[in-house]
mmCIF file of C-alpha atoms in Angstrom:
data_model
loop_
_atom_site.group_PDB
_atom_site.id
_atom_site.type_symbol
_atom_site.label_atom_id
_atom_site.label_comp_id
_atom_site.label_asym_id
_atom_site.label_seq_id
_atom_site.Cartn_x
_atom_site.Cartn_y
_atom_site.Cartn_z
ATOM 1 C CA UNK A 1 95.554 132.290 129.916
ATOM 2 C CA UNK A 2 97.954 130.134 127.901
ATOM 3 C CA UNK A 3 95.908 129.860 124.676
ATOM 4 C CA UNK A 4 97.614 126.798 123.193
ATOM 5 C CA UNK A 5 97.275 124.821 126.454
ATOM 6 C CA UNK A 6 93.681 125.918 126.885
ATOM 7 C CA UNK A 7 92.738 124.870 123.372
ATOM 8 C CA UNK A 8 94.494 121.509 123.691
ATOM 9 C CA UNK A 9 92.917 120.795 127.090
ATOM 10 C CA UNK A 10 89.379 121.706 126.013
ATOM 11 C CA UNK A 11 89.670 119.706 122.808
ATOM 12 C CA UNK A 12 90.822 116.570 124.641
ATOM 13 C CA UNK A 13 88.355 116.938 127.514
ATOM 14 C CA UNK A 14 85.541 114.390 127.881
ATOM 15 C CA UNK A 15 82.905 114.201 130.563
ATOM 16 C CA UNK A 16 83.664 110.477 131.025
ATOM 17 C CA UNK A 17 87.295 111.255 131.846
ATOM 18 C CA UNK A 18 86.222 114.026 134.234
ATOM 19 C CA UNK A 19 83.729 111.805 136.072
ATOM 20 C CA UNK A 20 86.427 109.145 136.540
ATOM 21 C CA UNK A 21 88.696 111.856 137.960
ATOM 22 C CA UNK A 22 85.992 113.029 140.396
ATOM 23 C CA UNK A 23 85.235 109.465 141.439
ATOM 24 C CA UNK A 24 88.896 108.842 142.208
ATOM 25 C CA UNK A 25 88.947 111.937 144.441
ATOM 26 C CA UNK A 26 85.744 110.823 146.177
ATOM 27 C CA UNK A 27 87.189 107.363 146.805
ATOM 28 C CA UNK A 28 90.030 108.797 148.881
ATOM 29 C CA UNK A 29 88.066 109.286 152.103
ATOM 30 C CA UNK A 30 84.521 110.603 152.198
ATOM 31 C CA UNK A 31 82.785 112.159 149.172
ATOM 32 C CA UNK A 32 84.039 115.687 148.587
ATOM 33 C CA UNK A 33 81.422 118.225 149.679
ATOM 34 C CA UNK A 34 82.231 121.045 147.282
ATOM 35 C CA UNK A 35 82.110 121.236 143.509
ATOM 36 C CA UNK A 36 85.284 120.239 141.683
ATOM 37 C CA UNK A 37 85.993 122.308 138.577
ATOM 38 C CA UNK A 38 86.557 120.622 135.232
ATOM 39 C CA UNK A 39 89.842 122.384 134.579
ATOM 40 C CA UNK A 40 92.969 123.819 136.142
ATOM 41 C CA UNK A 41 94.121 127.354 135.352
ATOM 42 C CA UNK A 42 97.260 127.653 133.227
ATOM 43 C CA UNK A 43 99.414 130.566 134.418
ATOM 44 C CA UNK A 44 102.287 132.066 132.381
ATOM 45 C CA UNK A 45 105.452 133.177 134.154
ATOM 46 C CA UNK A 46 104.795 136.890 133.712
ATOM 47 C CA UNK A 47 101.449 136.660 135.500
ATOM 48 C CA UNK A 48 102.694 134.471 138.349
ATOM 49 C CA UNK A 49 105.616 136.854 138.900
ATOM 50 C CA UNK A 50 103.183 139.744 139.358
ATOM 51 C CA UNK A 51 101.379 137.784 142.075
ATOM 52 C CA UNK A 52 104.617 136.861 143.831
ATOM 53 C CA UNK A 53 105.872 140.468 143.656
ATOM 54 C CA UNK A 54 102.680 141.685 145.366
ATOM 55 C CA UNK A 55 102.971 138.957 148.022
ATOM 56 C CA UNK A 56 106.594 139.895 148.695
ATOM 57 C CA UNK A 57 105.689 143.547 149.205
ATOM 58 C CA UNK A 58 103.049 142.509 151.725
ATOM 59 C CA UNK A 59 105.656 140.372 153.483
ATOM 60 C CA UNK A 60 107.881 143.462 153.660
ATOM 61 C CA UNK A 61 105.065 145.253 155.518
ATOM 62 C CA UNK A 62 104.587 142.302 157.901
ATOM 63 C CA UNK A 63 108.314 142.359 158.654
ATOM 64 C CA UNK A 64 108.299 146.018 159.697
ATOM 65 C CA UNK A 65 109.134 146.433 163.415
ATOM 66 C CA UNK A 66 105.872 148.264 164.147
ATOM 67 C CA UNK A 67 103.576 145.804 162.347
ATOM 68 C CA UNK A 68 102.303 144.195 165.548
ATOM 69 C CA UNK A 69 101.660 147.599 167.083
ATOM 70 C CA UNK A 70 99.718 148.730 164.008
ATOM 71 C CA UNK A 71 97.579 145.587 164.024
ATOM 72 C CA UNK A 72 96.840 145.297 167.738
ATOM 73 C CA UNK A 73 93.269 146.523 167.180
ATOM 74 C CA UNK A 74 92.756 143.837 164.552
ATOM 75 C CA UNK A 75 92.366 141.193 167.258
ATOM 76 C CA UNK A 76 88.972 141.320 169.024
ATOM 77 C CA UNK A 77 89.583 141.425 172.770
ATOM 78 C CA UNK A 78 87.373 138.406 173.415
ATOM 79 C CA UNK A 79 89.377 136.388 170.846
ATOM 80 C CA UNK A 80 92.903 137.327 171.945
ATOM 81 C CA UNK A 81 94.969 134.209 172.725
ATOM 82 C CA UNK A 82 98.095 134.266 174.980
ATOM 83 C CA UNK A 83 101.618 133.248 173.928
ATOM 84 C CA UNK A 84 101.635 134.677 170.427
ATOM 85 C CA UNK A 85 104.762 133.784 168.468
ATOM 86 C CA UNK A 86 106.976 136.051 166.367
ATOM 87 C CA UNK A 87 105.409 135.315 162.986
ATOM 88 C CA UNK A 88 102.696 133.218 161.346
ATOM 89 C CA UNK A 89 103.645 129.810 159.972
ATOM 90 C CA UNK A 90 101.231 130.150 157.066
ATOM 91 C CA UNK A 91 99.821 132.948 154.916
ATOM 92 C CA UNK A 92 97.344 132.694 152.041
ATOM 93 C CA UNK A 93 96.983 135.425 149.399
ATOM 94 C CA UNK A 94 93.898 135.508 147.134
ATOM 95 C CA UNK A 95 94.157 137.140 143.698
ATOM 96 C CA UNK A 96 91.463 137.709 141.116
ATOM 97 C CA UNK A 97 92.367 137.522 137.432
ATOM 98 C CA UNK A 98 91.425 140.945 136.043
ATOM 99 C CA UNK A 99 91.954 143.184 133.021
ATOM 100 C CA UNK A 100 94.070 146.288 133.293
ATOM 101 C CA UNK A 101 93.448 149.640 131.585
ATOM 102 C CA UNK A 102 95.250 148.405 128.456
ATOM 103 C CA UNK A 103 93.099 145.306 128.162
ATOM 104 C CA UNK A 104 95.819 142.949 129.342
ATOM 105 C CA UNK A 105 95.469 140.521 132.237
ATOM 106 C CA UNK A 106 96.746 141.273 135.717
ATOM 107 C CA UNK A 107 96.249 139.887 139.240
ATOM 108 C CA UNK A 108 94.469 141.976 141.860
ATOM 109 C CA UNK A 109 94.603 141.015 145.529
ATOM 110 C CA UNK A 110 91.180 140.157 146.970
ATOM 111 C CA UNK A 111 92.186 139.348 150.527
ATOM 112 C CA UNK A 112 94.730 137.490 152.619
ATOM 113 C CA UNK A 113 94.814 135.506 155.821
ATOM 114 C CA UNK A 114 97.438 134.436 158.324
ATOM 115 C CA UNK A 115 95.824 131.037 158.475
ATOM 116 C CA UNK A 116 96.106 127.597 156.852
ATOM 117 C CA UNK A 117 93.999 126.472 153.912
ATOM 118 C CA UNK A 118 93.741 123.244 151.893
ATOM 119 C CA UNK A 119 97.434 122.385 152.180
ATOM 120 C CA UNK A 120 96.835 118.625 152.180
ATOM 121 C CA UNK A 121 94.001 118.308 149.680
ATOM 122 C CA UNK A 122 95.856 120.246 146.985
ATOM 123 C CA UNK A 123 98.524 117.514 146.974
ATOM 124 C CA UNK A 124 95.836 114.868 146.458
ATOM 125 C CA UNK A 125 94.195 116.978 143.740
ATOM 126 C CA UNK A 126 97.488 117.351 141.872
ATOM 127 C CA UNK A 127 98.205 113.610 142.194
ATOM 128 C CA UNK A 128 94.802 112.487 140.899
ATOM 129 C CA UNK A 129 94.650 115.101 138.146
ATOM 130 C CA UNK A 130 98.084 114.023 136.932
ATOM 131 C CA UNK A 131 96.926 110.402 136.731
ATOM 132 C CA UNK A 132 93.758 111.207 134.764
ATOM 133 C CA UNK A 133 94.738 114.200 132.622
ATOM 134 C CA UNK A 134 98.507 114.623 132.864
ATOM 135 C CA UNK A 135 100.495 117.767 133.687
ATOM 136 C CA UNK A 136 101.861 119.716 130.690
ATOM 137 C CA UNK A 137 105.670 119.643 130.464
ATOM 138 C CA UNK A 138 107.257 122.696 132.074
ATOM 139 C CA UNK A 139 104.280 123.356 134.385
ATOM 140 C CA UNK A 140 103.713 122.603 138.075
ATOM 141 C CA UNK A 141 101.276 123.454 140.827
ATOM 142 C CA UNK A 142 104.209 123.787 143.237
ATOM 143 C CA UNK A 143 106.159 127.014 143.634
ATOM 144 C CA UNK A 144 109.629 128.056 144.730
ATOM 145 C CA UNK A 145 111.364 125.044 143.207
ATOM 146 C CA UNK A 146 109.429 122.575 145.367
ATOM 147 C CA UNK A 147 107.916 119.286 144.238
ATOM 148 C CA UNK A 148 105.506 116.894 145.913
ATOM 149 C CA UNK A 149 108.132 115.359 148.199
ATOM 150 C CA UNK A 150 109.893 118.548 149.263
ATOM 151 C CA UNK A 151 106.561 120.329 149.782
ATOM 152 C CA UNK A 152 105.271 117.616 152.116
ATOM 153 C CA UNK A 153 108.593 117.486 153.950
ATOM 154 C CA UNK A 154 108.414 121.230 154.575
ATOM 155 C CA UNK A 155 104.734 121.029 155.582
ATOM 156 C CA UNK A 156 105.493 118.277 158.121
ATOM 157 C CA UNK A 157 108.580 120.072 159.423
ATOM 158 C CA UNK A 158 106.552 123.206 160.168
ATOM 159 C CA UNK A 159 103.508 121.484 161.691
ATOM 160 C CA UNK A 160 105.094 118.609 163.611
ATOM 161 C CA UNK A 161 108.433 120.254 164.407
ATOM 162 C CA UNK A 162 110.571 118.151 166.731
ATOM 163 C CA UNK A 163 107.595 116.513 168.433
ATOM 164 C CA UNK A 164 106.239 112.996 168.062
ATOM 165 C CA UNK A 165 103.265 113.202 165.641
ATOM 166 C CA UNK A 166 101.004 111.676 168.312
ATOM 167 C CA UNK A 167 101.551 114.847 170.370
ATOM 168 C CA UNK A 168 100.471 117.083 167.490
ATOM 169 C CA UNK A 169 96.827 117.532 166.513
ATOM 170 C CA UNK A 170 94.787 119.210 163.810
ATOM 171 C CA UNK A 171 92.191 121.184 165.758
ATOM 172 C CA UNK A 172 88.809 122.104 164.276
ATOM 173 C CA UNK A 173 85.131 122.408 165.211
ATOM 174 C CA UNK A 174 83.535 119.046 164.357
ATOM 175 C CA UNK A 175 86.149 118.389 161.644
ATOM 176 C CA UNK A 176 84.392 115.416 160.052
ATOM 177 C CA UNK A 177 81.338 117.604 159.412
ATOM 178 C CA UNK A 178 83.206 120.432 157.692
ATOM 179 C CA UNK A 179 82.818 120.845 153.924
ATOM 180 C CA UNK A 180 86.607 120.773 153.642
ATOM 181 C CA UNK A 181 86.969 117.545 155.649
ATOM 182 C CA UNK A 182 88.864 115.866 152.785
ATOM 183 C CA UNK A 183 91.768 118.203 153.578
ATOM 184 C CA UNK A 184 91.809 116.984 157.180
ATOM 185 C CA UNK A 185 91.935 113.333 156.093
ATOM 186 C CA UNK A 186 94.795 114.181 153.726
ATOM 187 C CA UNK A 187 96.645 115.976 156.520
ATOM 188 C CA UNK A 188 96.244 112.980 158.829
ATOM 189 C CA UNK A 189 97.721 110.713 156.159
ATOM 190 C CA UNK A 190 100.551 112.971 155.016
ATOM 191 C CA UNK A 191 101.670 114.227 158.440
ATOM 192 C CA UNK A 192 100.680 111.333 160.711
ATOM 193 C CA UNK A 193 98.692 113.561 163.084
ATOM 194 C CA UNK A 194 95.086 113.237 164.275
ATOM 195 C CA UNK A 195 92.156 115.574 163.739
ATOM 196 C CA UNK A 196 90.532 116.523 167.051
ATOM 197 C CA UNK A 197 87.362 118.492 167.764
ATOM 198 C CA UNK A 198 87.471 121.341 170.283
ATOM 199 C CA UNK A 199 84.816 119.451 172.273
ATOM 200 C CA UNK A 200 87.292 116.572 172.768
ATOM 201 C CA UNK A 201 90.015 118.611 174.477
ATOM 202 C CA UNK A 202 90.923 117.640 178.046
ATOM 203 C CA UNK A 203 92.622 120.200 180.260
ATOM 204 C CA UNK A 204 94.872 119.322 183.204
ATOM 205 C CA UNK A 205 96.394 122.471 184.650
ATOM 206 C CA UNK A 206 98.138 124.271 181.800
ATOM 207 C CA UNK A 207 98.361 121.113 179.667
ATOM 208 C CA UNK A 208 95.960 119.757 177.043
ATOM 209 C CA UNK A 209 95.215 116.135 176.202
ATOM 210 C CA UNK A 210 93.082 114.144 173.787
ATOM 211 C CA UNK A 211 92.045 110.508 173.792
ATOM 212 C CA UNK A 212 94.048 108.406 171.361
ATOM 213 C CA UNK A 213 92.652 104.874 171.266
ATOM 214 C CA UNK A 214 91.208 105.501 174.713
ATOM 215 C CA UNK A 215 94.478 106.781 176.219
ATOM 216 C CA UNK A 216 94.870 110.392 177.356
ATOM 217 C CA UNK A 217 97.660 111.737 175.128
ATOM 218 C CA UNK A 218 99.490 115.008 175.662
ATOM 219 C CA UNK A 219 99.045 117.775 173.074
ATOM 220 C CA UNK A 220 102.260 119.742 172.546
ATOM 221 C CA UNK A 221 101.520 121.411 169.200
ATOM 222 C CA UNK A 222 98.203 122.489 167.691
ATOM 223 C CA UNK A 223 97.838 122.806 163.919
ATOM 224 C CA UNK A 224 94.983 125.245 164.252
ATOM 225 C CA UNK A 225 92.096 125.100 161.771
ATOM 226 C CA UNK A 226 89.547 126.712 164.112
ATOM 227 C CA UNK A 227 88.220 129.997 162.761
ATOM 228 C CA UNK A 228 87.293 131.733 165.977
ATOM 229 C CA UNK A 229 84.578 133.749 164.244
ATOM 230 C CA UNK A 230 82.870 130.436 163.540
ATOM 231 C CA UNK A 231 82.774 129.686 167.248
ATOM 232 C CA UNK A 232 80.169 132.426 167.570
ATOM 233 C CA UNK A 233 77.892 130.346 165.348
ATOM 234 C CA UNK A 234 78.081 127.346 167.710
ATOM 235 C CA UNK A 235 75.784 126.418 170.577
ATOM 236 C CA UNK A 236 76.756 127.473 174.096
ATOM 237 C CA UNK A 237 78.072 124.028 175.083
ATOM 238 C CA UNK A 238 80.630 124.075 172.251
ATOM 239 C CA UNK A 239 81.719 127.626 173.079
ATOM 240 C CA UNK A 240 82.190 126.634 176.715
ATOM 241 C CA UNK A 241 84.462 123.725 175.726
ATOM 242 C CA UNK A 242 86.435 125.978 173.358
ATOM 243 C CA UNK A 243 86.983 128.577 176.107
ATOM 244 C CA UNK A 244 90.027 126.565 177.187
ATOM 245 C CA UNK A 245 91.843 127.834 174.065
ATOM 246 C CA UNK A 246 91.994 131.328 175.538
ATOM 247 C CA UNK A 247 93.868 130.161 178.642
ATOM 248 C CA UNK A 248 97.620 130.360 179.230
ATOM 249 C CA UNK A 249 98.490 126.857 178.006
ATOM 250 C CA UNK A 250 101.725 124.927 177.613
ATOM 251 C CA UNK A 251 101.219 124.301 173.896
ATOM 252 C CA UNK A 252 102.700 125.635 170.655
ATOM 253 C CA UNK A 253 100.325 127.000 168.045
ATOM 254 C CA UNK A 254 100.782 126.438 164.316
ATOM 255 C CA UNK A 255 99.696 129.058 163.318
ATOM 256 C CA UNK A 256 98.841 131.153 166.401
ATOM 257 C CA UNK A 257 95.171 132.300 166.234
ATOM 258 C CA UNK A 258 96.029 135.999 166.615
ATOM 259 C CA UNK A 259 97.628 136.000 163.157
ATOM 260 C CA UNK A 260 94.268 135.227 161.562
ATOM 261 C CA UNK A 261 93.256 138.775 162.494
ATOM 262 C CA UNK A 262 96.582 140.565 162.073
ATOM 263 C CA UNK A 263 96.995 139.390 158.469
ATOM 264 C CA UNK A 264 93.558 139.950 157.045
ATOM 265 C CA UNK A 265 91.378 142.687 155.558
ATOM 266 C CA UNK A 266 92.691 144.812 158.423
ATOM 267 C CA UNK A 267 96.155 144.865 156.834
ATOM 268 C CA UNK A 268 95.070 146.053 153.387
ATOM 269 C CA UNK A 269 94.930 149.806 154.183
ATOM 270 C CA UNK A 270 98.605 149.587 155.208
ATOM 271 C CA UNK A 271 99.761 148.563 151.724
ATOM 272 C CA UNK A 272 100.060 150.372 148.411
ATOM 273 C CA UNK A 273 100.863 148.322 145.329
ATOM 274 C CA UNK A 274 99.622 148.272 141.703
ATOM 275 C CA UNK A 275 98.195 144.756 142.201
ATOM 276 C CA UNK A 276 96.490 145.595 145.495
ATOM 277 C CA UNK A 277 93.260 147.588 145.188
ATOM 278 C CA UNK A 278 93.010 150.881 147.063
ATOM 279 C CA UNK A 279 91.605 150.130 150.515
ATOM 280 C CA UNK A 280 90.804 152.507 153.390
ATOM 281 C CA UNK A 281 89.236 152.191 156.799
ATOM 282 C CA UNK A 282 85.754 153.650 156.566
ATOM 283 C CA UNK A 283 86.485 155.766 159.641
ATOM 284 C CA UNK A 284 89.361 157.475 157.763
ATOM 285 C CA UNK A 285 87.178 158.597 154.851
ATOM 286 C CA UNK A 286 86.161 162.244 155.127
ATOM 287 C CA UNK A 287 84.299 162.454 151.815
ATOM 288 C CA UNK A 288 82.374 159.588 150.277
ATOM 289 C CA UNK A 289 83.671 158.814 146.760
ATOM 290 C CA UNK A 290 81.334 159.975 144.006
ATOM 291 C CA UNK A 291 81.615 156.730 142.027
ATOM 292 C CA UNK A 292 80.528 154.400 144.830
ATOM 293 C CA UNK A 293 79.665 151.727 142.283
ATOM 294 C CA UNK A 294 83.429 151.242 141.875
ATOM 295 C CA UNK A 295 83.799 150.210 145.541
ATOM 296 C CA UNK A 296 82.841 147.348 147.822
ATOM 297 C CA UNK A 297 82.139 147.663 151.554
ATOM 298 C CA UNK A 298 83.495 144.923 153.816
ATOM 299 C CA UNK A 299 83.266 144.313 157.563
ATOM 300 C CA UNK A 300 86.626 143.589 159.172
ATOM 301 C CA UNK A 301 85.185 140.883 161.367
ATOM 302 C CA UNK A 302 82.906 138.496 159.523
ATOM 303 C CA UNK A 303 82.704 134.818 158.719
ATOM 304 C CA UNK A 304 82.691 133.385 155.164
ATOM 305 C CA UNK A 305 82.118 136.728 153.463
ATOM 306 C CA UNK A 306 79.005 137.619 155.434
ATOM 307 C CA UNK A 307 78.057 141.285 155.503
ATOM 308 C CA UNK A 308 79.897 142.307 152.325
ATOM 309 C CA UNK A 309 78.047 145.030 150.405
ATOM 310 C CA UNK A 310 78.766 144.811 146.679
ATOM 311 C CA UNK A 311 76.523 147.579 145.356
ATOM 312 C CA UNK A 312 77.314 150.310 147.887
ATOM 313 C CA UNK A 313 75.039 153.320 148.425
ATOM 314 C CA UNK A 314 75.482 156.383 150.672
ATOM 315 C CA UNK A 315 72.656 154.964 152.800
ATOM 316 C CA UNK A 316 74.672 151.788 153.403
ATOM 317 C CA UNK A 317 77.581 153.850 154.689
ATOM 318 C CA UNK A 318 75.362 156.101 156.802
ATOM 319 C CA UNK A 319 73.810 153.054 158.469
ATOM 320 C CA UNK A 320 77.138 151.786 159.802
ATOM 321 C CA UNK A 321 77.589 152.551 163.498
ATOM 322 C CA UNK A 322 81.186 151.317 163.817
ATOM 323 C CA UNK A 323 83.056 152.637 160.740
ATOM 324 C CA UNK A 324 86.425 151.772 162.329
ATOM 325 C CA UNK A 325 85.477 148.117 161.819
ATOM 326 C CA UNK A 326 84.774 148.435 158.079
ATOM 327 C CA UNK A 327 86.860 148.982 154.962
ATOM 328 C CA UNK A 328 85.923 150.588 151.668
ATOM 329 C CA UNK A 329 87.823 148.856 148.890
ATOM 330 C CA UNK A 330 88.145 149.629 145.195
ATOM 331 C CA UNK A 331 86.045 147.024 143.457
ATOM 332 C CA UNK A 332 87.919 144.296 141.634
ATOM 333 C CA UNK A 333 86.312 143.308 138.343
ATOM 334 C CA UNK A 334 87.121 139.710 137.534
ATOM 335 C CA UNK A 335 87.774 138.984 133.865
ATOM 336 C CA UNK A 336 85.924 136.087 132.248
ATOM 337 C CA UNK A 337 89.011 134.608 130.608
ATOM 338 C CA UNK A 338 88.851 130.846 131.137
ATOM 339 C CA UNK A 339 87.324 129.444 127.959
ATOM 340 C CA UNK A 340 84.783 126.669 128.598
ATOM 341 C CA UNK A 341 82.304 124.786 126.384
ATOM 342 C CA UNK A 342 79.628 127.431 127.041
ATOM 343 C CA UNK A 343 80.395 130.785 128.699
ATOM 344 C CA UNK A 344 83.892 131.778 129.895
ATOM 345 C CA UNK A 345 84.686 131.542 133.607
ATOM 346 C CA UNK A 346 86.337 133.889 136.073
ATOM 347 C CA UNK A 347 89.107 132.660 138.341
ATOM 348 C CA UNK A 348 90.722 133.389 141.679
ATOM 349 C CA UNK A 349 94.169 132.076 142.629
ATOM 350 C CA UNK A 350 95.259 131.515 146.220
ATOM 351 C CA UNK A 351 99.026 131.490 146.772
ATOM 352 C CA UNK A 352 100.265 129.497 149.785
ATOM 353 C CA UNK A 353 103.227 130.841 151.791
ATOM 354 C CA UNK A 354 105.036 128.732 154.422
ATOM 355 C CA UNK A 355 107.224 130.298 157.107
ATOM 356 C CA UNK A 356 109.706 128.046 158.868
ATOM 357 C CA UNK A 357 110.881 128.781 162.389
ATOM 358 C CA UNK A 358 114.112 130.766 162.171
ATOM 359 C CA UNK A 359 113.623 131.766 158.530
ATOM 360 C CA UNK A 360 113.945 135.456 157.687
ATOM 361 C CA UNK A 361 110.897 135.362 155.391
ATOM 362 C CA UNK A 362 108.112 133.026 154.326
ATOM 363 C CA UNK A 363 108.254 131.415 150.883
ATOM 364 C CA UNK A 364 105.663 130.587 148.182
ATOM 365 C CA UNK A 365 105.007 126.846 147.985
ATOM 366 C CA UNK A 366 101.690 125.880 146.365
ATOM 367 C CA UNK A 367 98.234 127.146 145.380
ATOM 368 C CA UNK A 368 94.562 126.561 144.844
ATOM 369 C CA UNK A 369 92.130 128.081 142.360
ATOM 370 C CA UNK A 370 88.400 128.711 142.286
ATOM 371 C CA UNK A 371 86.374 129.174 139.111
ATOM 372 C CA UNK A 372 83.105 131.056 138.851
ATOM 373 C CA UNK A 373 80.550 132.181 136.294
ATOM 374 C CA UNK A 374 78.480 134.164 138.790
ATOM 375 C CA UNK A 375 78.657 137.657 140.223
ATOM 376 C CA UNK A 376 81.075 136.475 142.917
ATOM 377 C CA UNK A 377 83.266 133.479 143.642
ATOM 378 C CA UNK A 378 81.238 131.021 145.688
ATOM 379 C CA UNK A 379 78.776 128.134 145.500
ATOM 380 C CA UNK A 380 75.622 130.198 145.810
ATOM 381 C CA UNK A 381 76.576 132.258 142.746
ATOM 382 C CA UNK A 382 77.219 129.200 140.562
ATOM 383 C CA UNK A 383 74.244 126.905 140.978
ATOM 384 C CA UNK A 384 73.634 124.616 137.991
ATOM 385 C CA UNK A 385 76.804 125.852 136.238
ATOM 386 C CA UNK A 386 79.650 123.649 135.017
ATOM 387 C CA UNK A 387 83.384 124.391 134.780
ATOM 388 C CA UNK A 388 83.160 126.138 138.149
ATOM 389 C CA UNK A 389 84.318 125.253 141.653
ATOM 390 C CA UNK A 390 87.557 124.223 143.323
ATOM 391 C CA UNK A 391 90.689 123.612 141.288
ATOM 392 C CA UNK A 392 94.360 124.578 141.122
ATOM 393 C CA UNK A 393 96.740 126.553 138.959
ATOM 394 C CA UNK A 394 99.577 125.102 136.927
ATOM 395 C CA UNK A 395 102.450 127.570 136.722
ATOM 396 C CA UNK A 396 104.903 127.872 133.878
ATOM 397 C CA UNK A 397 108.293 127.046 135.396
#
């Protein structure tokens, strides 16, 4: 996307240097369980500003007084958690790099979530990449004027708050077994908190505890990494232990689980913006569009992209029994613009927003990127392909 940087990077790239980089990442904790891409994505100011403008318009919608009322149905009744706070602490916005009608490049929103992502790992990735490849002058992975130190200070301030770190936990379902477990180890190191599995929670009245070095330790804040949809995939014993999370507890959530549903695919039909594809609830569509091949059908409530119909037919729509729980979205065509040694790659950029308590609005702080040469972004579409996988964007400052 920045031709001179791309050419210089590809020319200087060697597989030996890349393998040393990957090994350094793997030496941090446990071996990383997802593919690491060979390159970052270089983003010019004009393109990053388009992404931020779209994010800010979405924030405007979230700030509207009736937003909670409009998104009440987004939260499944069996997943509704008490004591919801005024706003999410974290939002992630995913953009595909696409071509516009004039042949130029533009971002198009894919989806968003009021939920954390790899906030810790991306710091490690930036650190190790800088050591092995170097960051071009005038570029940074951090946004909003932040750097490594100020980003981590803000991250800790939001998650830990005024509590002792021992009373703050990162909560997940079997965290050490997750493919993103490197992020949890990073978070432990950077914030001084512990990762805890839902099966390890101890309830005493309206209070929660975990065992720290064999001592029952009070939990006052939960940095929540549990995707409640994933709980449905667990055996009954795990779901029974996790049922405590739906009780009226004396804990603070960071971010509260209800925001995962409020800020999601459910929100897209509420927004109109040039960088946000037309999206409608299936139940609101009176006539099926003629050019269905230009649309994608998505369930509102699904885990890890399950149930998405890429090549939509009228029969697919007719078969849906609960159209109020589906959206029909204008298909986003990713542009293969990242030059690699063989075929060019597509890319998706995730913008991180942090929202401090008492702040009028959230702010952009960091990012991640994913590269693909398949039909969609994701491991199963990129088997045996190089210059694909997890990465980050470097933004022109």
